[in-house]
Coordinates of C-alpha atoms in Angstrom, one line a residue:
Chain A
M1 CA 293.8 298.1 189.3
N2 CA 291.7 295.5 190.2
F3 CA 290.4 292.1 188.0
P4 CA 288.7 288.9 188.8
K5 CA 290.6 286.1 188.8
R6 CA 288.9 284.4 186.5
I7 CA 286.8 285.5 183.0
Q8 CA 284.0 283.5 181.1
I9 CA 283.8 284.0 177.4
N10 CA 280.9 283.1 175.8
E11 CA 281.7 282.1 172.1
V12 CA 279.3 284.0 169.5
V13 CA 281.0 283.6 166.5
L14 CA 278.6 281.1 165.6
R15 CA 275.9 283.2 165.6
D16 CA 277.0 287.2 165.5
G17 CA 280.4 286.2 164.2
L18 CA 278.8 284.9 160.6
Q19 CA 276.1 287.1 160.3
L20 CA 277.4 289.6 158.3
E21 CA 279.7 286.7 155.7
K22 CA 278.5 286.6 152.2
K23 CA 279.7 282.8 152.0
I24 CA 276.8 280.8 153.7
V25 CA 278.7 278.3 156.1
S26 CA 277.6 275.0 155.4
V27 CA 276.8 272.6 158.3
K28 CA 279.2 270.7 158.5
E29 CA 281.6 273.4 157.9
K30 CA 279.9 274.7 161.4
K31 CA 279.9 271.3 162.8
M32 CA 283.7 271.6 162.3
L33 CA 284.2 274.6 163.6
F34 CA 282.6 273.8 166.6
D35 CA 284.1 270.7 167.6
Q36 CA 287.7 273.0 167.0
L37 CA 285.7 275.2 170.0
V38 CA 285.6 272.6 172.0
K39 CA 288.6 271.8 171.3
A40 CA 289.9 275.2 173.0
R41 CA 287.5 274.2 175.8
L42 CA 284.6 276.2 175.7
E43 CA 281.8 275.7 177.6
T44 CA 279.4 278.7 176.5
I45 CA 278.7 278.3 172.9
E46 CA 276.4 281.1 170.5
F47 CA 275.4 278.2 168.0
G48 CA 273.3 280.1 165.8
S49 CA 269.7 282.1 165.9
F50 CA 266.0 281.7 165.1
V51 CA 265.3 284.3 162.9
H52 CA 263.5 284.5 159.0
P53 CA 265.8 282.8 157.2
R54 CA 265.3 285.6 154.4
L55 CA 266.8 288.1 156.4
V56 CA 269.2 286.4 158.0
P57 CA 270.4 283.7 155.4
Q58 CA 273.3 282.4 157.4
M59 CA 271.4 281.6 160.4
A60 CA 268.7 279.1 158.5
N61 CA 270.9 275.8 159.4
S62 CA 271.1 276.3 163.1
G63 CA 267.7 274.3 163.8
E64 CA 270.4 271.1 161.9
L65 CA 273.8 272.4 163.2
Y66 CA 272.1 271.9 166.9
S67 CA 270.6 268.6 165.9
L68 CA 273.9 267.6 165.7
I69 CA 275.8 268.8 168.4
S70 CA 273.1 268.8 171.3
D71 CA 273.8 264.9 171.7
E72 CA 277.4 264.8 171.3
Y73 CA 277.7 267.7 174.0
K74 CA 275.3 267.1 176.3
L75 CA 277.5 269.1 178.9
L76 CA 278.2 272.5 177.2
T77 CA 275.7 275.4 177.2
M78 CA 274.7 275.7 173.9
I79 CA 272.5 278.8 173.4
A80 CA 270.1 280.0 170.3
L81 CA 269.3 283.5 169.7
I82 CA 265.4 284.3 168.9
P83 CA 263.8 287.6 168.4
N84 CA 260.5 286.9 168.9
L85 CA 257.8 284.1 170.4
K86 CA 258.0 282.4 166.7
G87 CA 262.1 281.9 167.7
A88 CA 261.7 280.5 170.9
V89 CA 258.6 277.7 169.9
N90 CA 260.8 277.1 166.7
A91 CA 264.0 276.8 169.2
Y92 CA 262.1 274.6 171.2
S93 CA 261.0 272.2 168.0
H94 CA 264.9 271.8 167.9
G95 CA 264.9 271.0 171.5
V96 CA 267.0 273.5 172.0
K97 CA 267.4 274.2 176.4
Q98 CA 268.8 277.8 176.3
V99 CA 267.5 280.5 173.9
N100 CA 269.2 284.3 174.4
F101 CA 266.4 286.9 173.6
V102 CA 267.7 289.9 172.0
F103 CA 265.9 293.0 172.1
S104 CA 267.5 296.7 171.7
A105 CA 267.3 299.6 174.6
S106 CA 266.7 302.0 171.3
D107 CA 262.8 302.6 169.9
T108 CA 265.3 303.6 166.1
H109 CA 267.1 300.4 166.6
N110 CA 264.7 298.2 168.1
L111 CA 262.3 298.9 164.9
Q112 CA 265.0 298.5 162.5
N113 CA 266.5 294.9 164.2
V114 CA 262.5 293.3 165.2
H115 CA 260.1 295.9 164.1
K116 CA 258.7 296.6 167.5
R117 CA 259.4 299.6 169.9
T118 CA 261.1 298.5 173.4
E119 CA 258.1 298.3 175.3
E120 CA 256.7 296.2 172.6
S121 CA 259.5 293.8 173.2
L122 CA 259.4 293.9 176.2
K123 CA 255.8 292.9 176.4
E124 CA 256.6 290.2 174.0
L125 CA 259.5 289.0 176.8
E126 CA 256.8 288.3 179.2
T127 CA 255.0 285.7 176.7
I128 CA 258.3 284.2 176.1
Q129 CA 259.1 283.9 179.7
A130 CA 256.0 282.3 180.3
F131 CA 256.5 280.0 177.2
C132 CA 260.4 279.2 178.3
T133 CA 259.0 278.0 181.7
Q134 CA 256.4 276.1 180.5
K135 CA 258.6 274.4 178.2
N136 CA 261.7 274.4 180.6
I137 CA 264.1 276.5 178.5
E138 CA 266.4 278.7 180.0
L139 CA 265.7 282.0 178.9
N140 CA 268.8 284.8 178.7
V141 CA 268.3 288.2 177.4
S142 CA 270.6 290.5 175.7
I143 CA 270.0 294.3 175.3
A144 CA 271.0 296.0 172.3
T145 CA 272.3 299.3 171.9
T146 CA 273.5 299.7 175.7
F147 CA 276.2 301.8 175.1
G148 CA 274.6 304.0 171.8
C149 CA 272.4 303.8 169.4
P150 CA 273.6 304.5 165.5
F151 CA 270.8 306.7 164.8
E152 CA 269.9 308.3 168.1
G153 CA 273.7 308.3 169.6
E154 CA 273.4 308.5 173.6
V155 CA 271.1 305.7 175.2
P156 CA 270.0 307.8 178.6
T157 CA 270.9 305.6 181.7
E158 CA 267.6 306.1 183.2
R159 CA 266.3 304.4 179.9
I160 CA 268.7 301.5 180.9
K161 CA 268.1 301.3 184.3
S162 CA 264.0 301.8 183.5
V163 CA 264.4 298.2 180.8
L164 CA 266.5 296.3 183.3
T165 CA 264.2 296.5 185.7
K166 CA 261.2 295.4 184.0
V167 CA 263.9 292.3 182.5
I168 CA 264.8 291.7 185.6
S169 CA 261.2 291.3 187.4
M170 CA 261.1 288.5 184.2
H171 CA 263.9 286.0 186.3
V172 CA 265.8 285.7 183.1
K173 CA 269.7 284.1 183.9
T174 CA 272.4 286.1 182.2
I175 CA 271.7 289.9 180.9
T176 CA 274.0 290.5 178.3
L177 CA 274.8 294.3 177.2
A178 CA 275.2 294.8 174.0
D179 CA 277.6 297.9 172.7
T180 CA 275.9 296.6 169.0
T181 CA 277.9 299.1 167.0
G182 CA 281.4 300.0 169.1
M183 CA 280.0 303.1 170.4
A184 CA 281.0 302.6 174.3
N185 CA 284.1 303.8 175.5
P186 CA 286.1 302.3 178.6
Q187 CA 284.6 305.4 180.9
Q188 CA 281.1 304.8 180.3
V189 CA 281.9 301.2 181.0
Y190 CA 283.0 301.4 184.3
D191 CA 280.6 304.3 185.2
L192 CA 277.4 302.4 183.6
L193 CA 278.3 298.8 185.3
V194 CA 279.4 300.4 188.4
S195 CA 276.1 301.8 188.8
L196 CA 274.0 299.1 187.7
R197 CA 275.8 297.0 189.6
S198 CA 275.3 298.7 192.5
D199 CA 270.9 298.6 191.7
F200 CA 270.6 295.4 190.7
P201 CA 273.8 293.6 192.9
E202 CA 272.1 290.0 192.6
Q203 CA 271.8 290.1 188.9
K204 CA 274.5 288.2 186.7
F205 CA 275.8 290.5 184.0
N206 CA 277.2 289.6 180.6
L207 CA 279.2 292.2 178.2
H208 CA 279.3 292.1 174.7
F209 CA 281.5 294.7 172.8
H210 CA 282.4 295.6 169.3
N211 CA 285.8 296.6 168.0
T212 CA 284.8 299.2 165.5
R213 CA 286.4 301.8 167.1
G214 CA 289.8 299.5 168.4
M215 CA 288.4 300.6 172.0
G216 CA 287.2 296.5 172.8
L217 CA 289.5 295.2 174.8
S218 CA 289.8 298.9 176.9
N219 CA 285.9 298.2 177.3
I220 CA 286.4 294.5 178.8
L221 CA 289.7 296.2 181.0
A222 CA 287.0 298.9 182.4
G223 CA 283.8 296.1 182.6
M224 CA 286.8 293.6 184.7
Q225 CA 287.4 297.1 187.1
A226 CA 283.9 297.3 187.5
G227 CA 284.1 293.7 188.4
V228 CA 282.3 292.3 185.0
D229 CA 283.6 288.7 184.9
S230 CA 281.9 287.2 181.7
Y231 CA 282.1 288.6 178.6
D232 CA 280.8 287.6 174.3
T233 CA 283.5 287.2 172.2
S234 CA 284.0 285.8 168.6
L235 CA 286.7 284.0 166.9
G236 CA 288.9 286.2 164.7
G237 CA 287.2 289.4 165.7
L238 CA 284.0 288.7 163.2
G239 CA 280.7 289.9 163.2
G240 CA 278.2 292.7 163.6
C241 CA 274.6 293.6 163.1
P242 CA 273.4 293.0 159.4
F243 CA 270.5 296.2 161.2
A244 CA 272.9 298.6 162.2
P245 CA 274.5 300.8 159.5
G246 CA 278.7 301.1 160.3
A247 CA 278.4 297.6 162.7
T248 CA 281.7 296.0 161.7
G249 CA 284.1 292.7 164.2
N250 CA 283.0 291.8 168.0
V251 CA 285.8 291.9 170.0
C252 CA 288.2 289.2 169.0
T253 CA 287.8 285.9 171.0
E254 CA 292.1 285.0 170.9
D255 CA 292.9 288.9 171.5
V256 CA 291.0 288.5 174.6
V257 CA 291.8 285.7 175.7
H258 CA 295.5 286.4 174.7
M259 CA 295.7 289.5 176.6
L260 CA 293.9 288.0 180.0
H261 CA 296.3 285.1 180.1
S262 CA 299.1 288.2 179.6
M263 CA 297.6 289.7 182.5
G264 CA 297.6 286.3 184.7
I265 CA 293.8 286.1 184.6
E266 CA 292.2 282.7 183.8
T267 CA 289.4 281.4 181.2
G268 CA 290.1 277.6 181.6
L269 CA 290.9 277.9 177.4
S270 CA 293.6 276.8 175.5
L271 CA 295.1 279.4 173.3
D272 CA 296.7 277.5 170.7
E273 CA 293.9 275.2 170.1
L274 CA 291.9 278.7 169.8
I275 CA 294.6 280.4 167.2
T276 CA 294.0 276.6 165.2
A277 CA 290.5 277.2 165.6
S278 CA 290.9 281.1 163.9
E279 CA 293.6 279.2 161.2
T280 CA 290.2 277.3 160.5
L281 CA 287.6 280.0 160.5
T282 CA 289.7 282.6 158.2
K283 CA 289.7 279.2 155.6
I284 CA 286.0 278.5 155.6
V285 CA 285.0 282.3 155.2
E286 CA 287.6 282.7 153.0
H287 CA 289.4 286.3 154.3
E288 CA 291.1 287.9 156.3
T289 CA 289.6 288.0 159.5
P290 CA 290.6 291.0 162.2
S291 CA 292.4 288.7 164.7
Y292 CA 296.1 290.3 165.9
I293 CA 297.0 287.1 167.7
R294 CA 296.7 284.7 164.9
K295 CA 298.8 286.9 163.0
A296 CA 301.4 287.8 165.1
G297 CA 301.7 285.1 167.6
P298 CA 301.7 285.5 171.5
Y299 CA 303.8 287.6 173.4
N300 CA 305.9 285.3 174.3
R301 CA 306.9 283.8 170.9
K302 CA 310.4 283.8 170.7
Y303 CA 311.9 285.2 167.2
P304 CA 315.3 283.2 166.1
I305 CA 318.1 285.5 166.0
P306 CA 319.9 286.2 162.8
T307 CA 322.8 284.4 162.3
T308 CA 324.3 287.9 160.1
I309 CA 324.1 290.6 162.0
K310 CA 324.6 293.7 159.5
Chain B
M1 CA 289.9 304.0 187.5
N2 CA 291.9 307.3 187.8
F3 CA 293.4 309.0 184.8
P4 CA 294.9 312.4 183.7
K5 CA 292.9 315.5 183.1
R6 CA 294.7 316.1 180.2
I7 CA 297.0 313.3 178.0
Q8 CA 300.2 314.8 175.8
I9 CA 300.6 313.5 172.3
N10 CA 303.7 312.9 170.6
E11 CA 303.3 312.2 166.8
V12 CA 305.7 309.6 165.3
V13 CA 304.0 308.9 161.6
L14 CA 306.9 311.0 160.0
R15 CA 309.6 308.6 161.3
D16 CA 308.6 305.1 163.1
G17 CA 305.5 305.5 160.8
L18 CA 307.5 305.7 158.1
Q19 CA 310.0 303.4 158.8
L20 CA 308.9 300.1 157.1
E21 CA 307.5 301.3 153.9
K22 CA 308.0 300.3 150.7
K23 CA 307.3 303.3 148.7
I24 CA 310.1 306.1 149.5
V25 CA 308.1 308.9 151.0
S26 CA 309.3 312.3 148.9
V27 CA 310.2 315.5 150.9
K28 CA 307.1 317.5 149.4
E29 CA 304.8 314.9 150.8
K30 CA 306.5 314.7 153.9
K31 CA 306.1 318.7 154.2
M32 CA 302.2 318.1 153.6
L33 CA 301.4 315.9 156.1
F34 CA 303.7 317.7 158.6
D35 CA 301.4 320.6 157.6
Q36 CA 298.4 318.6 158.2
L37 CA 299.6 317.5 161.8
V38 CA 300.4 321.2 162.8
K39 CA 296.8 322.1 161.6
A40 CA 295.0 319.0 164.1
R41 CA 297.0 321.2 166.7
L42 CA 300.0 318.8 167.3
E43 CA 302.6 320.4 169.3
T44 CA 305.7 317.7 169.4
I45 CA 305.9 315.8 166.3
E46 CA 309.6 313.4 165.9
F47 CA 310.2 314.1 162.1
G48 CA 313.1 312.1 161.7
S49 CA 316.1 310.0 162.0
F50 CA 319.1 311.1 161.4
V51 CA 320.6 307.0 160.5
H52 CA 322.1 305.4 157.7
P53 CA 320.8 305.9 154.1
R54 CA 321.2 302.9 153.3
L55 CA 319.8 300.7 156.7
V56 CA 316.9 303.2 157.0
P57 CA 316.6 304.8 153.2
Q58 CA 313.0 306.5 154.1
M59 CA 314.9 308.6 156.4
A60 CA 317.6 309.9 154.0
N61 CA 315.7 313.1 153.4
S62 CA 315.4 313.7 157.1
G63 CA 317.9 317.0 157.1
E64 CA 316.0 317.8 153.7
L65 CA 312.6 318.0 155.6
Y66 CA 314.0 320.0 158.8
S67 CA 315.1 323.1 156.5
L68 CA 311.5 323.3 155.2
I69 CA 309.6 323.0 158.9
S70 CA 312.3 324.7 161.3
D71 CA 312.0 328.1 160.1
E72 CA 308.2 328.5 159.3
Y73 CA 307.6 326.4 162.8
K74 CA 309.6 327.7 165.3
L75 CA 307.4 327.2 168.3
L76 CA 307.0 323.1 167.7
T77 CA 308.6 320.7 169.5
M78 CA 310.5 318.9 166.7
I79 CA 312.6 316.3 167.6
A80 CA 315.1 313.7 165.3
L81 CA 315.6 310.3 166.5
I82 CA 319.3 309.4 166.5
P83 CA 320.9 305.9 167.3
N84 CA 324.3 307.2 167.6
L85 CA 326.7 310.0 168.4
K86 CA 327.1 310.8 164.3
G87 CA 323.5 310.8 164.4
A88 CA 324.0 313.6 166.9
V89 CA 326.9 315.3 165.0
N90 CA 324.3 314.9 161.9
A91 CA 321.6 316.5 163.0
Y92 CA 323.2 319.6 164.3
S93 CA 325.3 320.0 161.2
H94 CA 321.0 320.3 160.2
G95 CA 320.0 322.7 163.0
V96 CA 318.0 320.5 164.5
K97 CA 317.1 322.0 168.5
Q98 CA 316.1 318.7 170.0
V99 CA 317.3 315.0 169.7
N100 CA 315.6 311.7 170.7
F101 CA 318.3 309.1 171.4
V102 CA 317.0 305.3 171.3
F103 CA 318.9 302.1 172.1
S104 CA 317.3 298.9 173.4
A105 CA 317.1 297.2 177.4
S106 CA 318.5 294.1 176.0
D107 CA 321.9 293.3 174.5
T108 CA 320.0 291.2 171.7
H109 CA 317.8 293.6 169.9
N110 CA 320.3 296.5 170.6
L111 CA 323.1 294.5 168.6
Q112 CA 320.4 293.9 165.6
N113 CA 319.5 297.5 166.1
V114 CA 322.5 299.7 166.0
H115 CA 325.5 297.1 166.7
K116 CA 326.7 297.1 170.1
R117 CA 325.4 295.8 173.5
T118 CA 323.4 298.0 176.0
E119 CA 325.9 298.6 177.8
E120 CA 328.4 300.0 175.0
S121 CA 325.2 302.7 174.0
L122 CA 325.1 303.8 177.7
K123 CA 328.6 304.8 177.4
E124 CA 328.4 306.4 173.8
L125 CA 325.0 308.1 175.7
E126 CA 327.7 309.8 178.0
T127 CA 329.7 311.4 174.9
I128 CA 325.8 312.0 173.7
Q129 CA 325.1 314.0 176.2
A130 CA 328.6 315.8 176.3
F131 CA 328.0 317.1 172.7
C132 CA 324.5 318.3 173.0
T133 CA 325.2 320.1 176.3
Q134 CA 328.1 321.6 174.3
K135 CA 325.8 322.5 171.4
N136 CA 323.0 323.6 172.9
I137 CA 320.7 320.7 171.9
E138 CA 317.5 319.4 174.5
L139 CA 318.3 315.6 174.4
N140 CA 315.8 313.0 175.3
V141 CA 316.3 309.6 175.1
S142 CA 314.2 305.8 174.0
I143 CA 314.5 302.7 175.5
A144 CA 313.5 300.2 173.2
T145 CA 312.3 296.7 173.8
T146 CA 311.6 298.4 177.3
F147 CA 308.3 295.7 177.7
G148 CA 309.6 292.9 176.4
C149 CA 312.4 291.4 173.5
P150 CA 311.6 289.5 170.3
F151 CA 314.4 287.5 170.5
E152 CA 315.1 287.1 174.8
G153 CA 311.2 287.5 176.1
E154 CA 311.0 289.2 179.7
V155 CA 313.6 292.0 180.4
P156 CA 314.5 291.7 183.6
T157 CA 312.3 294.9 185.6
E158 CA 316.2 295.2 187.6
R159 CA 317.9 295.9 184.2
I160 CA 315.6 298.2 183.6
K161 CA 316.1 299.8 186.7
S162 CA 319.6 299.5 186.4
V163 CA 319.5 301.2 182.4
L164 CA 317.2 303.8 183.8
T165 CA 319.2 305.3 186.9
K166 CA 322.0 305.8 184.9
V167 CA 320.0 307.3 181.7
I168 CA 318.3 309.6 184.4
S169 CA 321.7 310.5 186.1
M170 CA 322.7 312.2 182.7
H171 CA 319.7 315.3 183.2
V172 CA 317.9 314.0 180.4
K173 CA 314.2 315.8 179.4
T174 CA 312.0 313.3 178.9
I175 CA 312.4 309.2 178.7
T176 CA 310.5 307.3 176.6
L177 CA 309.9 303.9 177.2
A178 CA 309.2 301.7 173.9
D179 CA 307.3 298.6 173.7
T180 CA 309.5 297.9 170.3
T181 CA 306.7 294.9 169.6
G182 CA 304.1 295.0 170.7
M183 CA 304.7 292.6 173.7
A184 CA 303.2 294.9 176.9
N185 CA 299.7 293.9 179.2
P186 CA 298.0 296.7 181.0
Q187 CA 299.1 294.6 183.8
Q188 CA 302.5 294.7 183.1
V189 CA 302.7 298.1 181.8
Y190 CA 300.7 299.3 185.2
D191 CA 303.0 297.7 187.7
L192 CA 305.8 298.8 185.9
L193 CA 305.1 302.2 185.5
V194 CA 303.7 302.6 189.4
S195 CA 306.9 301.1 190.3
L196 CA 308.8 303.4 188.5
R197 CA 307.2 306.8 189.0
S198 CA 307.6 305.6 193.3
D199 CA 311.4 305.1 192.4
F200 CA 311.8 308.1 190.2
P201 CA 309.4 310.5 190.9
E202 CA 310.8 313.8 189.3
Q203 CA 311.7 312.1 185.6
K204 CA 309.2 313.0 183.1
F205 CA 308.2 309.5 181.7
N206 CA 306.7 309.2 177.5
L207 CA 305.3 305.9 176.4
H208 CA 305.4 304.3 173.0
F209 CA 303.3 301.4 172.6
H210 CA 303.1 299.6 169.2
N211 CA 299.3 297.3 168.5
T212 CA 300.7 294.5 167.2
R213 CA 298.6 292.2 169.7
G214 CA 295.6 294.5 169.8
M215 CA 296.4 296.0 173.7
G216 CA 297.6 299.3 172.2
L217 CA 295.1 301.6 173.5
S218 CA 294.4 298.9 176.9
N219 CA 298.2 299.6 177.6
I220 CA 297.6 303.6 177.2
L221 CA 294.5 302.8 179.5
A222 CA 297.2 301.4 182.2
G223 CA 299.6 304.0 181.7
M224 CA 297.5 306.7 182.5
Q225 CA 296.0 304.8 185.6
A226 CA 299.7 304.5 186.4
G227 CA 299.5 308.4 186.4
V228 CA 301.8 308.7 182.7
D229 CA 300.5 311.2 180.5
S230 CA 302.5 311.9 177.6
Y231 CA 302.1 309.4 174.5
D232 CA 303.9 308.6 171.1
T233 CA 301.1 307.8 168.6
S234 CA 301.6 307.3 165.1
L235 CA 298.7 308.8 162.2
G236 CA 296.5 305.6 161.0
G237 CA 298.8 303.6 163.1
L238 CA 301.6 302.9 160.8
G239 CA 305.0 301.9 161.8
G240 CA 307.4 299.5 163.1
C241 CA 311.0 298.6 163.7
P242 CA 313.6 297.3 161.0
F243 CA 315.6 295.0 163.0
A244 CA 312.6 293.7 165.0
P245 CA 311.1 290.5 163.6
G246 CA 307.3 290.8 163.4
A247 CA 307.2 294.2 164.1
T248 CA 303.7 296.4 163.3
G249 CA 302.3 299.1 163.7
N250 CA 302.1 301.7 166.4
V251 CA 299.4 302.8 168.5
C252 CA 297.1 304.9 165.7
T253 CA 297.1 308.9 166.8
E254 CA 293.5 309.1 165.8
D255 CA 292.0 305.9 167.4
V256 CA 294.2 307.1 170.9
V257 CA 292.6 310.5 170.5
H258 CA 289.3 309.2 169.6
M259 CA 288.8 307.2 172.8
L260 CA 290.0 309.8 175.2
H261 CA 287.7 312.7 173.8
S262 CA 285.0 310.2 174.1
M263 CA 286.2 309.5 178.0
G264 CA 286.0 313.3 178.5
I265 CA 290.2 313.8 178.7
E266 CA 291.5 316.6 176.6
T267 CA 294.8 316.4 174.3
G268 CA 294.3 319.7 172.5
L269 CA 293.8 318.1 169.5
S270 CA 291.4 318.5 166.5
L271 CA 289.9 314.9 165.8
D272 CA 288.6 315.9 162.6
E273 CA 291.7 317.3 161.6
L274 CA 293.2 314.2 162.3
I275 CA 291.0 311.9 160.3
T276 CA 291.5 314.8 157.2
A277 CA 295.4 313.7 158.1
S278 CA 295.2 310.4 158.5
E279 CA 293.3 310.6 154.6
T280 CA 295.9 312.1 153.1
L281 CA 298.7 309.9 154.8
T282 CA 296.4 306.8 152.8
K283 CA 297.0 308.1 149.7
I284 CA 300.7 308.8 150.5
V285 CA 301.5 305.5 151.3
E286 CA 298.8 303.8 148.5
H287 CA 297.9 301.4 150.5
E288 CA 295.3 301.0 153.3
T289 CA 296.0 301.6 157.3
P290 CA 295.6 300.2 160.6
S291 CA 293.5 303.0 162.0
Y292 CA 289.5 302.2 162.7
I293 CA 288.6 305.9 163.2
R294 CA 289.2 307.3 159.8
K295 CA 286.9 304.2 158.8
A296 CA 284.3 304.0 161.4
G297 CA 284.2 307.6 162.1
P298 CA 283.9 308.7 165.6
Y299 CA 281.1 307.0 168.2
N300 CA 278.9 310.1 167.9
R301 CA 278.6 309.9 164.4
K302 CA 274.7 308.9 163.2
Y303 CA 273.5 307.2 161.0
P304 CA 270.0 308.4 158.6
I305 CA 267.2 306.1 159.4
P306 CA 266.1 304.2 156.4
T307 CA 263.4 305.4 154.9
T308 CA 261.8 302.0 154.1
I309 CA 261.4 299.9 157.2
K310 CA 261.0 296.2 156.0

């Protein structure tokens, strides 16, 4: 098994992670969480999204949050998700320096999510790209339902490659391939990424897995074996797309980091601080999270030997 | 990534799976579950254990269960766990044809579990082996804490190899290497199994993982890459050793089978029937289980497209 020696973790709890939460998390709480993420040495954080506040109320305070963090953490990569040009304009008006434009590889999910066919979103990407270039905003792209669509099922590899060819021609920074509803399996991840990295050797890929069917960590293992060294993860394993039926949490940051560290793979992060941040998160959202490591502790936790052996 | 084309699944829900359950599951309920496991085409089932009923009350009806299933399912491999010679004698008195002797690679856990040092259990194994040969009982061995001890931490590879050399000299059928409290990581599993399969090329190994730290499926992926084609799993992901602090559920049968099938790897099992059995299990134990697939359904589940697109 060959793995990259170091993995980059992009924290998405403040965006994808909170999307399905019933309790609206305040700017103050989000700022507190952000501070703890920085303490755990996270350097790339998706902090929110500029979408219609009626559709995703949890994200309505993203601009306000950015104004609280942008001065303090100038050196961090703070990314806002945008679903369209309006989102890009809105992000720009708040001074955001880096955006992540999301659309789906499958028409049906893209229609659900942003009311457009994939082809229409690709057209809009051209306009967004022109806008970002003009305003000096760094542009990333996320392609949802890359590993399967909850409505259509399998998304053909040829379709993914055709979409990618168009996106790559626009010279975006990072392309995230997202498994929106946890349909990917390790063999599929490995085969697709080996093929894509061979077809597009210059492009930086980032992978985004949901743990809906328990395969999140296994898919990261497969992605690493295909040579991918960058992953989205969400503190506490929270998350899910509000417009994808059956969506559940992202792969959990502290569980991923724990696995990588136990395998001798570096992330640059502090697992202890991540666990502390995850505890704060549980208090904020007021319910248990799918995190394993927050509950079990790391593998090298030693228990005291009971004094009475029955 | 190279995987075996077919994986053997050994179901342990009736033994390891129920050990930590508070509600005592009746023989009638166990029989109902056993019938459903057979319907899912499971052929190797650990049905119970012959341990002191005061220590593990849940297992007290194992003999009674065996008398209900042994006539009906003559062709199946029905295994009883035994912690000592007394267990072997007890199993024999109920007509059991195959046993699994368990002891720990680490002294401290073995003292907790069976009040003996590893060396003493190995001595007892000699007596058990003689007894089983005389009585025509097939003998398997499980080595707990192979991948780490909750009290001692890492268990040195040299110690594992020394224990294995002694066990293998006694010509037992299958040797199960168990990660009793979910401490194993994929790199460790791969490295250890590549090394053991090279040192002991004739020995059949079976792996037993707990999902305490979310790495169960990843560890199976790593085990498969090392060439191991046999795994213990527990329906619904139930389980845990009563004498290991922090122990939680085994890797979940339906989640493992789902991952393998989605990767094109055969198990011979019916995923649909496993999900049905897992639903029955939830009713029997009267609480939610850690199963992902019972809740999310398989990856190829298609959702209806909403009629109104907002």
